[in-house]
């Protein structure tokens, strides 16, 4: 760190020189001037960390100098130097933005502490600014990638909730990165030293699920030849990630609810309770509220899981992340396959941007992987991509009216024939949409 | 060359001081700065520096008087007094020195604060010696050092002086060597002041200026 630069403004020669000499022994870069006018010139010409300013100066008063300095360089810490008679002015100066004041003569210790404090605060402020900037510039958070506003909010959210012990319910379409988000929460939590154990609740048949989650005692059932520890036990001290939690059976929902309420569980066939010592993060691509309404998901479990909810945006809602993600995957797969492909052509990028990505980031990842594998040139070209964007979906011979009809029908269908929402997406008003529906003879059951 | 003409550090008692101080200082100064010492009273007293308003003695005035009386062989002077010293902007000082100059000054007045009940005199003498080495260090252009064990470390409280060692850190040793070289006295470095091979290696690899980045 560079030594602090200090400017002393005092019209008494002996005072400013003795302070200058004292501070120089501390290794500071010190200048001293006799008037406010000279001080302003100095501040215009150079940067100072600290300015010692006598309140009573001949010519411009210390208060006037203070107010002008605040205009020229608000970052400089101004310490007013005052005598017993003018403490009230010094206090007023602090209201006007002075950092502190010192009563002449000052204790050497006090002077040292004050300068150290100022320099520490400045270093802290610089660090905060750097972190803020870094935050602004970040395009990655653990394994999640995105520079869009939507993803920045996700990163902020993860950082906020990670240190808590609360259950988090992550929702998002398939391929949006729910497990990566769960891992990021785990990594930033107090349990990061423990294991991250994931269970895909949708992939296990019900009869295996109980044993998989809770473990079993030897002899608990016909095939239980050995005692086995379940995922809840394996996640001790860490995080248990229950993926596709909307897929678990009604029976397992009851078991899971009981564990979450009692914070303990039993192995299948076991009689000794085991304390739950893991943070639970659940994820779903299903609409759990809808499932609760349909009675296929227990309401009490839903509320138990939905303590903190994080919704991951689909890729089509954060298309500005596509170039960043595509480049990331390109670099990864090019390295893995040892192929000399290092860029995506403008036309291919246009295709990527126009496509709606129903499979989200995972689909993009697969698309880039395929493009790298089949690609024959230095860059990825549209023909390498296994996608068809809406613009290329219609055959070349299709008329404009036919394209418009098909597009309106698709938007209406995707929005359950919500006219207001569809009109907004199409960029037309409702009456125009009604007239087009009538003209093209579109019907809800088509 | 007579002893008086040989370059040396002068210890100048200013008024009555503890009889053990000068021998202790002589030994420590030779050890740390590698130069011979002599003793002579340069001033007839320090009353000229008395401020009736402050009821203290203005240390800068004393320094100036000391510096003005030096002969060429007296390359540095350390004045030792027992009165309460001040500089106008501060309530008090334990000592003062001309940075990269010739004169330095210490006072024993406040060095007896917070002394331990046992071995108080040993601790007191140790403080006087350390303050003397510290102020003399400034005349060799040494600034305050961040290393809390180095004699050039600035102690906020007098009791903290007790934790310092009577030696310079490896960086400060190099800076003293530089200063002595400028004075044409490089060959006179004492064992404690002489930079060792490791010091020089560090120096060659660009150790930042000791003054940079340190706080008081």
XYZ file of C-alpha atoms in Angstrom:
662
model
C 0.000 0.000 0.000
C 1.303 3.452 -0.802
C 1.898 5.698 2.196
C -0.897 8.128 2.946
C -0.585 11.545 1.357
C -1.322 14.346 3.752
C -1.793 18.089 3.313
C -1.495 20.398 6.318
C -3.153 23.809 6.138
C -2.152 26.107 8.989
C -1.054 29.722 8.941
C 1.161 29.224 12.014
C 4.526 28.134 10.665
C 5.665 26.409 13.827
C 2.485 24.338 14.104
C 2.394 23.136 10.534
C 6.111 22.380 10.474
C 6.051 20.442 13.729
C 3.097 18.389 12.518
C 4.774 17.853 9.153
C 7.988 16.690 10.800
C 6.128 14.365 13.124
C 4.102 12.775 10.325
C 7.114 12.381 8.051
C 8.751 10.186 10.649
C 5.793 7.878 10.182
C 6.644 7.612 6.503
C 3.706 9.670 5.233
C 4.063 11.957 2.239
C 3.370 15.334 3.762
C 2.937 18.796 2.292
C 2.179 21.904 4.296
C 0.732 25.232 3.178
C -0.159 28.414 5.029
C -3.474 29.441 3.455
C -6.811 28.130 2.259
C -6.189 29.485 -1.222
C -2.941 27.502 -1.508
C -4.691 24.429 -0.152
C -7.370 24.603 -2.849
C -4.697 24.864 -5.525
C -2.971 21.787 -4.084
C -6.212 19.777 -3.966
C -6.944 20.719 -7.588
C -3.481 19.562 -8.649
C -2.946 16.430 -6.534
C -4.774 13.683 -4.663
C -4.562 13.650 -0.870
C -5.847 11.042 1.534
C -6.006 13.317 4.540
C -6.126 17.062 4.996
C -5.410 18.721 8.337
C -7.210 22.048 8.160
C -6.969 24.784 10.759
C -10.338 26.385 11.375
C -8.915 29.853 11.905
C -6.931 30.910 8.883
C -6.040 34.309 7.582
C -7.890 34.980 4.339
C -10.286 32.177 3.467
C -11.701 30.576 6.605
C -11.281 26.876 7.306
C -15.033 26.375 6.867
C -14.984 27.973 3.407
C -11.993 25.855 2.430
C -13.811 22.760 3.680
C -16.883 23.462 1.612
C -14.840 24.013 -1.584
C -12.742 20.928 -0.968
C -15.874 18.822 -0.586
C -16.786 19.992 -4.092
C -13.357 19.347 -5.615
C -12.580 16.008 -3.969
C -15.221 14.506 -1.691
C -12.963 11.509 -0.963
C -10.321 13.417 0.971
C -10.740 13.014 4.743
C -10.641 16.481 6.275
C -9.599 16.787 9.914
C -10.288 20.198 11.373
C -7.670 21.566 13.753
C -9.150 23.714 16.432
C -8.387 25.461 19.694
C -10.541 25.310 22.818
C -12.567 28.378 21.846
C -13.833 27.064 18.538
C -15.061 23.552 19.244
C -18.600 24.473 18.201
C -17.274 25.485 14.777
C -15.437 22.172 14.552
C -18.645 20.310 15.308
C -20.386 22.372 12.643
C -17.571 21.441 10.258
C -18.252 17.767 10.899
C -21.863 18.351 9.947
C -20.541 19.896 6.741
C -18.585 16.767 5.925
C -15.329 16.999 7.886
C -14.140 13.560 9.032
C -13.169 14.599 12.555
C -11.553 17.380 14.511
C -8.507 17.603 16.740
C -8.075 19.968 19.622
C -4.668 21.684 19.734
C -2.367 20.370 21.047
C -3.256 16.749 20.322
C -2.178 13.568 22.000
C 0.367 11.774 19.793
C -1.520 8.499 20.306
C -4.789 10.115 19.238
C -3.228 11.420 16.043
C -1.794 8.024 15.178
C -5.045 6.186 15.850
C -7.048 8.684 13.816
C -4.800 8.389 10.753
C -4.790 4.605 11.005
C -8.584 4.593 11.238
C -8.946 6.818 8.195
C -6.576 4.703 6.135
C -8.326 1.509 7.209
C -11.699 2.997 6.270
C -10.332 4.067 2.918
C -8.900 0.615 2.274
C -12.244 -0.901 3.268
C -14.120 1.486 0.988
C -11.795 0.597 -1.896
C -12.314 -3.098 -1.232
C -16.081 -2.666 -1.111
C -15.991 -0.780 -4.374
C -13.891 -3.526 -5.912
C -16.248 -6.233 -4.666
C -19.235 -4.282 -5.907
C -17.600 -3.910 -9.289
C -16.653 -7.559 -9.307
C -20.244 -8.411 -8.412
C -21.431 -6.269 -11.288
C -18.987 -7.842 -13.687
C -19.499 -11.405 -12.572
C -20.703 -13.794 -15.193
C -20.235 -16.882 -13.085
C -21.360 -18.048 -9.703
C -19.886 -21.438 -8.921
C -20.984 -23.505 -11.935
C -23.866 -21.238 -12.862
C -23.211 -18.910 -15.774
C -25.105 -15.781 -16.708
C -24.751 -12.050 -17.015
C -28.464 -11.335 -17.446
C -30.325 -9.380 -14.799
C -32.382 -12.509 -14.052
C -29.281 -14.561 -13.268
C -27.648 -11.759 -11.309
C -30.727 -11.822 -9.084
C -30.356 -15.591 -8.738
C -26.687 -15.180 -7.717
C -27.615 -12.520 -5.149
C -30.390 -14.713 -3.804
C -28.111 -17.732 -3.434
C -25.539 -15.643 -1.617
C -28.231 -14.401 0.771
C -29.878 -17.732 1.569
C -26.774 -19.936 1.572
C -25.624 -19.113 5.119
C -29.041 -19.937 6.628
C -30.198 -23.432 7.589
C -33.608 -23.004 5.951
C -35.063 -25.474 3.493
C -34.917 -24.125 -0.055
C -37.327 -25.137 -2.799
C -35.882 -24.548 -6.251
C -38.306 -24.475 -9.132
C -37.584 -24.200 -12.800
C -38.086 -25.958 -16.071
C -35.993 -28.958 -16.865
C -32.429 -28.049 -17.800
C -32.378 -24.673 -16.037
C -29.652 -25.711 -13.603
C -31.513 -26.559 -10.413
C -28.851 -28.955 -9.172
C -26.089 -26.455 -9.947
C -27.991 -23.837 -7.932
C -28.360 -26.304 -5.056
C -24.625 -27.028 -5.174
C -23.870 -23.307 -5.171
C -26.034 -22.891 -2.059
C -24.216 -25.797 -0.416
C -20.785 -24.417 -1.342
C -21.606 -21.051 0.208
C -23.213 -22.512 3.330
C -21.767 -23.310 6.721
C -22.137 -26.973 5.743
C -19.805 -26.681 2.777
C -17.263 -28.885 4.568
C -19.832 -31.701 4.609
C -21.090 -33.797 1.698
C -23.552 -32.738 -0.997
C -25.815 -35.743 -1.559
C -28.321 -35.689 -4.414
C -31.330 -37.955 -4.886
C -33.454 -37.909 -7.999
C -36.841 -38.710 -6.534
C -38.314 -39.241 -9.978
C -35.880 -41.955 -10.974
C -36.472 -44.453 -8.183
C -39.375 -46.853 -7.948
C -41.400 -46.374 -4.775
C -40.362 -49.684 -3.192
C -36.683 -48.698 -3.419
C -37.162 -45.094 -2.428
C -37.664 -45.670 1.284
C -34.530 -47.771 1.645
C -32.570 -45.378 -0.567
C -33.502 -42.349 1.528
C -33.510 -43.790 5.035
C -31.296 -46.874 4.690
C -32.154 -50.261 6.151
C -31.098 -52.684 8.841
C -29.748 -56.085 7.931
C -32.701 -58.457 7.584
C -35.284 -55.694 7.377
C -36.645 -57.303 4.239
C -35.783 -60.266 2.052
C -32.971 -58.601 0.078
C -31.544 -56.668 3.035
C -28.452 -58.820 3.450
C -26.427 -56.012 4.970
C -27.174 -52.856 6.895
C -27.204 -49.915 4.506
C -27.020 -46.224 5.227
C -29.521 -44.078 3.363
C -29.027 -40.700 1.701
C -30.241 -38.837 4.794
C -27.431 -40.446 6.784
C -24.863 -40.003 4.041
C -25.633 -36.271 3.955
C -24.762 -35.900 7.656
C -23.158 -32.518 8.209
C -23.859 -31.471 4.624
C -26.751 -30.938 2.229
C -29.348 -33.367 0.922
C -30.699 -32.389 -2.479
C -34.077 -33.890 -3.295
C -34.475 -33.418 -7.032
C -37.867 -33.790 -8.710
C -39.526 -33.821 -5.310
C -42.919 -33.444 -6.981
C -42.568 -36.986 -8.261
C -42.529 -38.790 -4.902
C -45.426 -40.994 -3.959
C -48.086 -40.064 -1.435
C -46.613 -42.575 1.048
C -43.147 -41.125 0.730
C -44.567 -37.640 1.078
C -45.822 -38.646 4.522
C -42.427 -40.110 5.475
C -40.600 -37.056 4.252
C -42.955 -34.718 6.094
C -42.379 -36.629 9.317
C -38.602 -36.398 8.981
C -38.764 -32.691 8.330
C -41.066 -32.112 11.299
C -39.343 -34.366 13.825
C -35.798 -33.814 12.521
C -35.057 -37.508 12.976
C -35.686 -40.732 11.109
C -35.299 -44.514 11.333
C -33.636 -46.953 8.985
C -36.089 -49.417 7.497
C -36.331 -52.146 10.125
C -34.383 -50.017 12.582
C -35.515 -49.021 16.062
C -32.871 -46.426 16.889
C -33.786 -42.890 15.819
C -31.123 -41.037 13.835
C -30.945 -37.262 14.143
C -31.339 -35.331 10.909
C -28.133 -33.351 10.494
C -28.323 -32.039 6.967
C -29.780 -29.096 5.177
C -32.561 -29.961 2.784
C -32.805 -28.434 -0.656
C -35.637 -29.658 -2.843
C -36.232 -28.990 -6.512
C -39.084 -29.438 -8.893
C -39.939 -28.717 -12.489
C -43.604 -29.355 -11.766
C -46.038 -26.728 -10.615
C -46.330 -27.848 -7.001
C -49.103 -25.362 -6.205
C -51.141 -26.869 -8.982
C -50.258 -30.353 -7.671
C -51.504 -29.307 -4.226
C -54.746 -28.101 -5.786
C -55.066 -31.415 -7.603
C -54.364 -33.161 -4.273
C -51.455 -35.086 -5.777
C -49.003 -33.307 -3.479
C -49.591 -32.835 0.238
C -50.253 -29.254 1.181
C -48.510 -29.613 4.564
C -45.371 -30.970 2.888
C -45.505 -28.226 0.285
C -45.470 -25.538 2.965
C -42.769 -27.376 4.891
C -40.570 -27.423 1.782
C -41.448 -24.001 0.474
C -39.744 -22.024 3.265
C -37.487 -20.185 0.836
C -38.211 -20.530 -2.842
C -35.906 -19.875 -5.730
C -37.217 -19.792 -9.250
C -34.713 -20.311 -12.053
C -35.582 -18.505 -15.274
C -35.925 -20.498 -18.493
C -33.270 -19.779 -21.098
C -35.764 -18.084 -23.424
C -36.282 -15.466 -20.695
C -32.574 -14.718 -20.481
C -31.451 -14.881 -24.065
C -28.669 -12.377 -23.479
C -26.872 -15.211 -21.658
C -26.882 -17.438 -24.748
C -23.627 -16.135 -26.332
C -21.797 -16.451 -22.994
C -23.128 -19.951 -22.343
C -22.548 -21.095 -25.922
C -18.941 -19.870 -25.846
C -18.399 -21.584 -22.485
C -19.697 -24.915 -23.805
C -17.779 -24.495 -27.051
C -14.496 -24.061 -25.201
C -15.244 -27.023 -22.964
C -16.213 -29.445 -25.722
C -13.475 -28.274 -28.089
C -10.975 -29.065 -25.366
C -12.592 -32.396 -24.551
C -12.705 -33.474 -28.199
C -9.392 -31.837 -29.047
C -10.931 -30.029 -32.025
C -9.789 -26.690 -33.398
C -13.141 -24.943 -33.160
C -12.935 -21.646 -31.340
C -15.869 -19.493 -32.411
C -19.508 -19.439 -33.355
C -20.386 -17.792 -36.656
C -22.707 -14.814 -36.677
C -25.373 -16.818 -38.525
C -25.131 -19.715 -36.074
C -25.399 -17.309 -33.149
C -28.508 -15.793 -34.744
C -30.023 -19.273 -34.873
C -29.175 -19.843 -31.216
C -30.760 -16.539 -30.269
C -33.947 -17.163 -32.225
C -34.549 -20.661 -30.891
C -36.817 -20.975 -27.846
C -34.813 -23.670 -26.027
C -37.549 -25.738 -24.412
C -34.816 -27.919 -22.887
C -33.069 -24.820 -21.568
C -29.337 -24.719 -20.802
C -29.015 -28.476 -20.953
C -30.404 -28.454 -24.490
C -28.010 -25.667 -25.453
C -25.149 -27.656 -23.957
C -26.146 -30.718 -25.976
C -26.549 -28.637 -29.124
C -23.068 -27.169 -28.802
C -21.591 -30.567 -28.004
C -23.111 -31.992 -31.163
C -21.982 -28.997 -33.209
C -18.425 -29.426 -31.980
C -18.475 -33.147 -32.746
C -19.868 -32.780 -36.290
C -18.254 -29.404 -37.094
C -15.691 -29.385 -39.892
C -14.610 -25.746 -39.758
C -12.928 -23.415 -37.278
C -16.332 -21.997 -36.366
C -19.718 -23.447 -35.581
C -22.087 -22.893 -38.520
C -25.908 -23.049 -38.594
C -25.846 -26.445 -40.306
C -23.890 -27.880 -37.359
C -26.688 -27.049 -34.960
C -29.396 -29.606 -34.240
C -32.065 -26.909 -33.860
C -34.607 -25.244 -36.064
C -35.412 -21.698 -35.205
C -38.939 -20.336 -35.788
C -37.695 -18.303 -38.722
C -36.527 -21.353 -40.562
C -39.458 -23.513 -39.508
C -41.719 -22.584 -42.374
C -40.991 -23.999 -45.830
C -39.707 -21.494 -48.341
C -42.934 -21.527 -50.340
C -45.142 -20.439 -47.413
C -46.926 -17.112 -47.835
C -46.610 -14.331 -45.320
C -50.255 -14.720 -44.317
C -49.747 -18.410 -43.648
C -46.735 -17.667 -41.512
C -48.709 -15.060 -39.571
C -51.639 -17.409 -39.027
C -49.369 -20.184 -37.761
C -47.497 -17.828 -35.472
C -50.659 -16.355 -33.929
C -52.093 -19.850 -33.432
C -48.908 -20.952 -31.659
C -48.789 -17.931 -29.355
C -52.455 -18.356 -28.442
C -51.953 -22.018 -27.748
C -48.848 -21.417 -25.637
C -50.759 -18.894 -23.573
C -53.923 -20.982 -23.133
C -55.795 -18.519 -25.325
C -55.262 -15.685 -22.904
C -56.011 -12.852 -25.338
C -54.450 -10.056 -23.361
C -51.174 -11.900 -22.812
C -51.029 -13.189 -26.390
C -51.695 -9.714 -27.810
C -48.901 -8.333 -25.693
C -46.474 -11.000 -26.896
C -47.512 -10.422 -30.516
C -47.124 -6.693 -30.100
C -50.660 -5.854 -31.222
C -53.727 -4.668 -29.331
C -56.551 -6.970 -28.323
C -59.032 -5.788 -30.946
C -56.480 -6.444 -33.719
C -55.879 -9.908 -32.314
C -59.638 -10.613 -32.252
C -59.979 -9.500 -35.856
C -57.040 -11.715 -36.916
C -58.515 -14.691 -35.046
C -61.739 -14.129 -36.934
C -60.019 -13.567 -40.280
C -57.864 -16.705 -39.978
C -60.741 -18.666 -38.508
C -58.702 -19.766 -35.506
C -60.420 -21.854 -32.870
C -59.393 -22.900 -29.404
C -59.615 -26.615 -30.080
C -57.344 -26.455 -33.142
C 43.679 10.741 14.033
C 42.888 11.594 17.645
C 39.756 10.083 19.207
C 38.090 13.496 19.058
C 38.640 13.662 15.287
C 37.420 10.158 14.639
C 33.779 10.048 13.453
C 31.574 9.188 16.408
C 28.141 9.547 17.946
C 28.031 12.040 20.753
C 25.960 11.481 23.856
C 25.136 14.780 25.464
C 23.522 14.781 28.909
C 21.347 17.865 29.393
C 21.049 18.301 33.139
C 20.981 15.586 35.786
C 20.238 12.077 34.611
C 20.451 8.601 36.131
C 24.115 7.562 36.293
C 23.446 4.200 34.639
C 21.960 5.682 31.520
C 25.064 6.769 29.660
C 27.039 3.495 29.978
C 23.962 1.522 28.873
C 23.384 3.808 25.903
C 27.029 3.742 24.789
C 27.107 -0.010 24.700
C 23.770 -0.352 22.869
C 24.550 2.365 20.295
C 27.897 0.822 19.392
C 26.236 -2.551 19.089
C 23.367 -1.362 16.842
C 24.969 1.407 14.767
C 28.544 0.189 14.843
C 30.046 3.566 15.591
C 32.114 4.695 18.574
C 30.490 7.001 21.086
C 31.762 9.877 23.155
C 30.211 11.828 25.972
C 30.184 15.602 26.247
C 27.734 18.105 27.612
C 27.038 20.464 24.726
C 24.536 22.812 26.387
C 24.544 24.524 29.736
C 20.930 23.688 30.310
C 17.610 23.701 28.478
C 15.864 26.615 30.176
C 15.937 28.548 26.895
C 13.401 26.029 25.556
C 10.949 26.467 28.422
C 7.413 27.538 27.501
C 5.574 29.181 30.424
C 2.211 28.618 28.667
C 2.792 24.926 28.246
C 4.980 24.491 31.299
C 7.036 22.186 29.147
C 10.222 22.358 27.087
C 10.100 22.817 23.338
C 12.105 19.897 22.000
C 12.643 21.350 18.506
C 14.442 24.358 20.009
C 16.776 22.058 21.936
C 17.446 19.989 18.814
C 18.428 23.087 16.887
C 20.836 24.178 19.595
C 22.390 20.731 19.738
C 22.825 20.556 15.967
C 24.370 24.023 15.870
C 27.185 23.083 18.225
C 28.404 19.887 16.537
C 31.878 19.438 15.117
C 32.379 17.494 11.848
C 33.545 14.393 13.740
C 30.386 14.366 15.812
C 28.313 12.856 13.048
C 25.233 12.448 15.246
C 24.253 13.647 18.676
C 21.804 12.213 21.151
C 20.760 14.650 23.854
C 19.415 13.136 27.067
C 17.320 15.242 29.407
C 14.805 14.685 32.191
C 12.298 17.494 31.474
C 8.856 17.218 29.900
C 9.174 17.808 26.156
C 6.601 19.045 23.658
C 6.222 20.121 20.077
C 3.594 22.806 19.482
C 1.009 20.583 17.834
C 1.282 17.707 20.328
C 0.678 17.473 24.045
C 4.038 15.839 24.672
C 6.821 13.835 23.055
C 9.217 11.272 24.474
C 11.876 12.550 22.123
C 12.483 14.149 18.778
C 15.019 13.868 16.004
C 15.966 15.469 12.727
C 14.962 13.017 10.033
C 18.158 12.312 8.068
C 19.829 15.048 10.117
C 22.336 15.037 12.971
C 20.537 15.850 16.179
C 18.265 13.708 18.305
C 16.891 14.089 21.777
C 15.147 11.994 24.401
C 13.640 12.750 27.753
C 13.343 10.357 30.653
C 10.425 12.391 32.043
C 7.602 10.087 30.949
C 9.518 6.842 30.708
C 8.810 5.836 34.267
C 5.059 5.447 33.684
C 3.539 2.008 34.252
C 6.764 0.448 35.422
C 6.507 -3.013 36.955
C 7.010 -3.234 40.732
C 9.825 -5.733 40.330
C 12.966 -4.926 38.359
C 11.553 -1.482 37.694
C 14.964 0.081 37.287
C 16.091 -2.468 34.719
C 12.906 -1.901 32.726
C 13.294 1.860 33.052
C 16.890 1.763 31.791
C 15.827 -0.517 28.965
C 13.179 2.019 27.900
C 15.688 4.883 27.934
C 18.097 2.882 25.794
C 15.375 1.883 23.323
C 14.096 5.459 23.025
C 17.654 6.649 22.441
C 18.266 4.033 19.742
C 14.907 4.920 18.184
C 15.504 8.676 17.976
C 19.049 8.167 16.715
C 17.581 5.898 14.032
C 15.630 8.842 12.644
C 18.879 10.743 12.099
C 19.921 7.816 9.871
C 16.761 8.514 7.834
C 14.865 5.605 9.355
C 11.097 6.091 9.527
C 8.719 4.211 11.755
C 8.819 0.494 11.090
C 5.794 -1.821 10.998
C 7.758 -4.662 12.619
C 6.718 -4.521 16.304
C 10.059 -5.980 17.426
C 12.174 -3.459 15.536
C 13.581 -0.589 17.517
C 12.099 1.799 14.928
C 8.556 0.615 15.603
C 6.377 3.426 16.915
C 4.739 2.497 20.214
C 1.478 4.155 21.103
C 1.940 3.432 24.781
C 5.168 3.553 26.705
C 4.627 0.067 28.107
C 4.687 -1.258 24.518
C 8.312 -0.153 24.284
C 9.110 -3.020 26.665
C 8.126 -5.504 23.955
C 10.542 -4.112 21.373
C 14.008 -5.560 20.980
C 17.200 -3.525 21.185
C 17.870 -4.128 17.519
C 16.865 -3.145 14.031
C 14.888 -5.388 11.730
C 16.674 -6.616 8.600
C 15.158 -3.884 6.445
C 16.147 -1.092 8.803
C 19.673 -2.543 9.006
C 19.959 -2.106 5.236
C 18.706 1.471 5.418
C 21.275 2.273 8.120
C 23.954 0.700 5.929
C 22.832 2.993 3.098
C 22.999 6.024 5.382
C 26.468 5.102 6.628
C 27.630 4.572 3.078
C 26.464 8.073 2.225
C 28.519 9.316 5.152
C 31.524 7.367 3.889
C 31.456 5.117 6.957
C 30.249 1.850 5.482
C 33.206 -0.128 6.738
C 32.349 0.861 10.297
C 29.129 -1.116 10.508
C 28.819 -3.018 13.751
C 27.679 -6.630 13.801
C 24.096 -5.710 14.713
C 23.907 -3.088 12.004
C 25.645 -5.054 9.261
C 23.163 -6.467 6.787
C 23.687 -10.188 6.278
C 23.570 -12.097 3.040
C 19.851 -12.803 3.365
C 19.113 -9.118 3.844
C 20.924 -8.261 0.662
C 19.171 -10.988 -1.256
C 15.855 -9.508 -0.189
C 17.058 -6.081 -1.133
C 18.109 -7.269 -4.569
C 14.659 -8.619 -5.132
C 13.020 -5.313 -4.526
C 11.850 -5.106 -0.965
C 9.583 -2.060 -0.941
C 10.765 1.074 0.772
C 10.343 0.556 4.454
C 8.504 3.773 4.815
C 5.810 2.765 2.391
C 2.571 1.357 3.614
C 3.339 1.518 7.258
C 1.155 3.218 9.728
C 2.387 5.197 12.644
